[in-house]
């Protein structure tokens, strides 16, 4: 049976596209049953619509408090009964209501090698620090900023002439492959979180 995935996005959605492409093959073991966003008018939502996948938007500003938004987001996601939630370029921190419902089965992809360079500017911070390798990290979402248990990482070299944009683009190529491979293994093999460590398998 195919696992049900809800993907949350805030932007261009190339990671989402990689998942949409992968899940088109039934042997992948999962389907994207909905795509949610915290804003409208983004290419990520257009990608979902082109693929015939239902979408929803939950804007922070449409709610009186951040907690109300968090509850509304959790309710929107819950309506699609996902086995796994994938944050793919989702530029908001989910809160306690969301984590109460989906903690332990929500993963996020971050464009740096955790625990280095958490936050919104992973590629810029890595470039400014002067590291020679960086990459992408898939992790199980917890209440912190990019602090959850690591599912997978992909390493990318930093070139002398990199800008934030060229580095981020190189990271995203590796990130999409890592995301598709790792989410596929999570849904087909299962996964276990044991302290800080994550392993595939029941
Ligand atoms: C990805 O590199 C993802 O890791 C990053 O945004 C990009 C989204 O690209 N996410 C974060 O920085 C979250 N803090 P995409 O919209 O083309 O998939």
GROMACS .gro file of C-alpha atoms and ligand atoms in nm:
model
  220
    1UNK     CA    1   0.000   0.000   0.000
    2UNK     CA    2   0.116   0.346  -0.088
    3UNK     CA    3   0.214   0.581   0.197
    4UNK     CA    4   0.038   0.917   0.210
    5UNK     CA    5   0.264   1.223   0.208
    6UNK     CA    6   0.167   1.587   0.264
    7UNK     CA    7   0.434   1.834   0.149
    8UNK     CA    8   0.457   2.190   0.283
    9UNK     CA    9   0.629   2.460   0.074
   10UNK     CA   10   0.693   2.836   0.074
   11UNK     CA   11   0.863   2.895  -0.259
   12UNK     CA   12   0.974   2.750  -0.588
   13UNK     CA   13   0.913   2.390  -0.496
   14UNK     CA   14   1.193   2.213  -0.683
   15UNK     CA   15   1.222   1.964  -0.397
   16UNK     CA   16   0.846   1.913  -0.414
   17UNK     CA   17   0.879   1.856  -0.790
   18UNK     CA   18   1.140   1.588  -0.732
   19UNK     CA   19   0.897   1.411  -0.497
   20UNK     CA   20   0.608   1.451  -0.742
   21UNK     CA   21   0.822   1.301  -1.018
   22UNK     CA   22   0.941   1.012  -0.798
   23UNK     CA   23   0.594   0.927  -0.668
   24UNK     CA   24   0.460   0.900  -1.023
   25UNK     CA   25   0.622   0.553  -1.020
   26UNK     CA   26   0.403   0.322  -0.807
   27UNK     CA   27   0.710   0.126  -0.698
   28UNK     CA   28   0.830   0.433  -0.507
   29UNK     CA   29   0.576   0.342  -0.240
   30UNK     CA   30   0.421   0.680  -0.169
   31UNK     CA   31   0.188   0.939  -0.311
   32UNK     CA   32   0.175   1.312  -0.248
   33UNK     CA   33  -0.186   1.352  -0.133
   34UNK     CA   34  -0.175   1.729  -0.073
   35UNK     CA   35   0.057   2.029  -0.084
   36UNK     CA   36   0.020   2.311   0.168
   37UNK     CA   37   0.181   2.653   0.186
   38UNK     CA   38   0.199   2.954   0.416
   39UNK     CA   39   0.147   3.196   0.126
   40UNK     CA   40  -0.021   3.197  -0.212
   41UNK     CA   41   0.099   3.274  -0.559
   42UNK     CA   42   0.409   3.056  -0.537
   43UNK     CA   43   0.548   2.817  -0.795
   44UNK     CA   44   0.535   2.533  -0.542
   45UNK     CA   45   0.155   2.549  -0.540
   46UNK     CA   46   0.145   2.575  -0.920
   47UNK     CA   47   0.358   2.260  -0.945
   48UNK     CA   48   0.105   2.075  -0.726
   49UNK     CA   49  -0.187   2.202  -0.931
   50UNK     CA   50  -0.021   2.091  -1.255
   51UNK     CA   51   0.026   1.747  -1.102
   52UNK     CA   52  -0.341   1.734  -1.002
   53UNK     CA   53  -0.260   1.733  -0.630
   54UNK     CA   54  -0.494   1.922  -0.392
   55UNK     CA   55  -0.350   2.235  -0.229
   56UNK     CA   56  -0.425   2.451   0.073
   57UNK     CA   57  -0.285   2.776   0.212
   58UNK     CA   58  -0.256   2.859   0.582
   59UNK     CA   59  -0.123   3.212   0.632
   60UNK     CA   60   0.005   3.322   0.971
   61UNK     CA   61  -0.148   3.668   0.914
   62UNK     CA   62  -0.495   3.522   0.869
   63UNK     CA   63  -0.500   3.413   1.235
   64UNK     CA   64  -0.515   3.613   1.557
   65UNK     CA   65  -0.219   3.432   1.714
   66UNK     CA   66   0.066   3.211   1.605
   67UNK     CA   67  -0.093   2.930   1.810
   68UNK     CA   68  -0.416   2.965   1.614
   69UNK     CA   69  -0.221   2.940   1.290
   70UNK     CA   70  -0.037   2.635   1.417
   71UNK     CA   71  -0.368   2.464   1.505
   72UNK     CA   72  -0.519   2.558   1.169
   73UNK     CA   73  -0.216   2.424   0.983
   74UNK     CA   74  -0.231   2.100   1.180
   75UNK     CA   75  -0.603   2.065   1.099
   76UNK     CA   76  -0.546   2.126   0.726
   77UNK     CA   77  -0.274   1.862   0.718
   78UNK     CA   78  -0.474   1.617   0.931
   79UNK     CA   79  -0.761   1.628   0.682
   80UNK     CA   80  -0.536   1.440   0.435
   81UNK     CA   81  -0.441   1.170   0.690
   82UNK     CA   82  -0.072   1.164   0.604
   83UNK     CA   83   0.169   0.892   0.710
   84UNK     CA   84   0.457   1.137   0.662
   85UNK     CA   85   0.477   1.517   0.635
   86UNK     CA   86   0.766   1.663   0.434
   87UNK     CA   87   0.869   2.026   0.480
   88UNK     CA   88   1.038   2.113   0.151
   89UNK     CA   89   1.144   2.476   0.161
   90UNK     CA   90   0.875   2.559   0.419
   91UNK     CA   91   0.997   2.883   0.578
   92UNK     CA   92   0.799   2.867   0.902
   93UNK     CA   93   0.859   2.690   1.230
   94UNK     CA   94   0.571   2.459   1.313
   95UNK     CA   95   0.442   2.483   1.669
   96UNK     CA   96   0.323   2.259   1.953
   97UNK     CA   97  -0.017   2.169   1.804
   98UNK     CA   98   0.143   2.059   1.479
   99UNK     CA   99   0.415   1.865   1.657
  100UNK     CA  100   0.157   1.704   1.888
  101UNK     CA  101  -0.020   1.568   1.583
  102UNK     CA  102   0.272   1.496   1.350
  103UNK     CA  103   0.587   1.491   1.564
  104UNK     CA  104   0.806   1.193   1.480
  105UNK     CA  105   0.664   1.172   1.129
  106UNK     CA  106   0.753   1.515   0.995
  107UNK     CA  107   1.085   1.569   0.819
  108UNK     CA  108   1.246   1.888   0.694
  109UNK     CA  109   1.525   1.946   0.447
  110UNK     CA  110   1.783   2.211   0.532
  111UNK     CA  111   2.052   2.349   0.296
  112UNK     CA  112   2.354   2.297   0.526
  113UNK     CA  113   2.527   2.017   0.712
  114UNK     CA  114   2.364   2.015   1.056
  115UNK     CA  115   2.448   2.100   1.327
  116UNK     CA  116   2.633   2.377   1.140
  117UNK     CA  117   2.448   2.681   1.005
  118UNK     CA  118   2.088   2.634   1.121
  119UNK     CA  119   1.823   2.889   1.026
  120UNK     CA  120   1.702   3.063   0.716
  121UNK     CA  121   2.040   3.143   0.557
  122UNK     CA  122   2.230   2.813   0.553
  123UNK     CA  123   2.413   2.866   0.221
  124UNK     CA  124   2.506   3.229   0.300
  125UNK     CA  125   2.628   3.144   0.650
  126UNK     CA  126   2.840   2.854   0.523
  127UNK     CA  127   2.993   3.070   0.249
  128UNK     CA  128   3.070   3.354   0.491
  129UNK     CA  129   3.227   3.114   0.740
  130UNK     CA  130   3.458   2.983   0.470
  131UNK     CA  131   3.388   2.611   0.497
  132UNK     CA  132   3.515   2.396   0.208
  133UNK     CA  133   3.225   2.152   0.215
  134UNK     CA  134   2.861   2.206   0.299
  135UNK     CA  135   2.547   2.028   0.187
  136UNK     CA  136   2.196   1.937   0.286
  137UNK     CA  137   2.041   1.764   0.585
  138UNK     CA  138   1.713   1.577   0.615
  139UNK     CA  139   1.596   1.565   0.976
  140UNK     CA  140   1.299   1.475   1.194
  141UNK     CA  141   1.135   1.802   1.295
  142UNK     CA  142   1.135   1.895   1.663
  143UNK     CA  143   1.064   2.222   1.844
  144UNK     CA  144   1.408   2.368   1.770
  145UNK     CA  145   1.548   2.542   1.465
  146UNK     CA  146   1.694   2.263   1.247
  147UNK     CA  147   1.787   2.061   1.557
  148UNK     CA  148   1.600   1.734   1.500
  149UNK     CA  149   1.751   1.389   1.453
  150UNK     CA  150   1.935   1.349   1.124
  151UNK     CA  151   1.792   1.107   0.868
  152UNK     CA  152   2.039   1.175   0.586
  153UNK     CA  153   2.302   1.422   0.469
  154UNK     CA  154   2.457   1.502   0.133
  155UNK     CA  155   2.794   1.674   0.099
  156UNK     CA  156   2.868   1.945  -0.157
  157UNK     CA  157   3.200   2.123  -0.219
  158UNK     CA  158   3.228   2.500  -0.188
  159UNK     CA  159   3.408   2.648  -0.491
  160UNK     CA  160   3.634   2.955  -0.472
  161UNK     CA  161   3.411   3.157  -0.703
  162UNK     CA  162   3.080   3.058  -0.544
  163UNK     CA  163   2.814   3.314  -0.467
  164UNK     CA  164   2.528   3.236  -0.230
  165UNK     CA  165   2.316   3.162  -0.536
  166UNK     CA  166   2.558   2.926  -0.714
  167UNK     CA  167   2.631   2.744  -0.389
  168UNK     CA  168   2.263   2.707  -0.303
  169UNK     CA  169   2.186   2.577  -0.653
  170UNK     CA  170   2.463   2.314  -0.620
  171UNK     CA  171   2.328   2.217  -0.277
  172UNK     CA  172   1.977   2.185  -0.416
  173UNK     CA  173   2.086   1.936  -0.683
  174UNK     CA  174   2.228   1.708  -0.412
  175UNK     CA  175   1.939   1.786  -0.178
  176UNK     CA  176   1.670   1.671  -0.423
  177UNK     CA  177   1.842   1.336  -0.476
  178UNK     CA  178   1.892   1.289  -0.102
  179UNK     CA  179   1.530   1.381  -0.029
  180UNK     CA  180   1.384   1.143  -0.285
  181UNK     CA  181   1.610   0.854  -0.182
  182UNK     CA  182   1.558   0.903   0.190
  183UNK     CA  183   1.183   0.963   0.187
  184UNK     CA  184   1.150   0.654  -0.035
  185UNK     CA  185   1.341   0.445   0.216
  186UNK     CA  186   1.139   0.587   0.507
  187UNK     CA  187   0.808   0.488   0.349
  188UNK     CA  188   0.921   0.151   0.212
  189UNK     CA  189   1.141   0.030   0.498
  190UNK     CA  190   1.015   0.231   0.793
  191UNK     CA  191   1.251   0.410   1.029
  192UNK     CA  192   1.344   0.413   1.394
  193UNK     CA  193   1.450   0.714   1.600
  194UNK     CA  194   1.677   0.600   1.881
  195UNK     CA  195   1.805   0.893   2.086
  196UNK     CA  196   1.983   1.118   1.836
  197UNK     CA  197   2.017   0.841   1.580
  198UNK     CA  198   1.782   0.748   1.298
  199UNK     CA  199   1.802   0.421   1.110
  200UNK     CA  200   1.593   0.279   0.831
  201UNK     CA  201   1.402  -0.044   0.891
  202UNK     CA  202   1.127  -0.155   1.126
  203LIG     C1  203   1.584   2.424  -0.018
  203LIG     O1  204   1.722   2.439  -0.039
  203LIG     C2  205   1.555   2.397   0.128
  203LIG     O2  206   1.654   2.323   0.193
  203LIG     C3  207   1.550   2.537   0.183
  203LIG     O3  208   1.480   2.609   0.086
  203LIG     C4  209   1.508   2.554  -0.043
  203LIG     C5  210   1.377   2.534  -0.112
  203LIG     O4  211   1.395   2.510  -0.249
  203LIG     N1  212   1.485   2.538   0.310
  203LIG     C6  213   1.521   2.616   0.410
  203LIG     O5  214   1.612   2.697   0.404
  203LIG     C7  215   1.438   2.597   0.535
  203LIG     N2  216   1.494   2.668   0.644
  203LIG     P1  217   1.272   2.462  -0.337
  203LIG     O6  218   1.153   2.554  -0.304
  203LIG     O7  219   1.318   2.481  -0.477
  203LIG     O8  220   1.243   2.319  -0.303
   0.00000   0.00000   0.00000
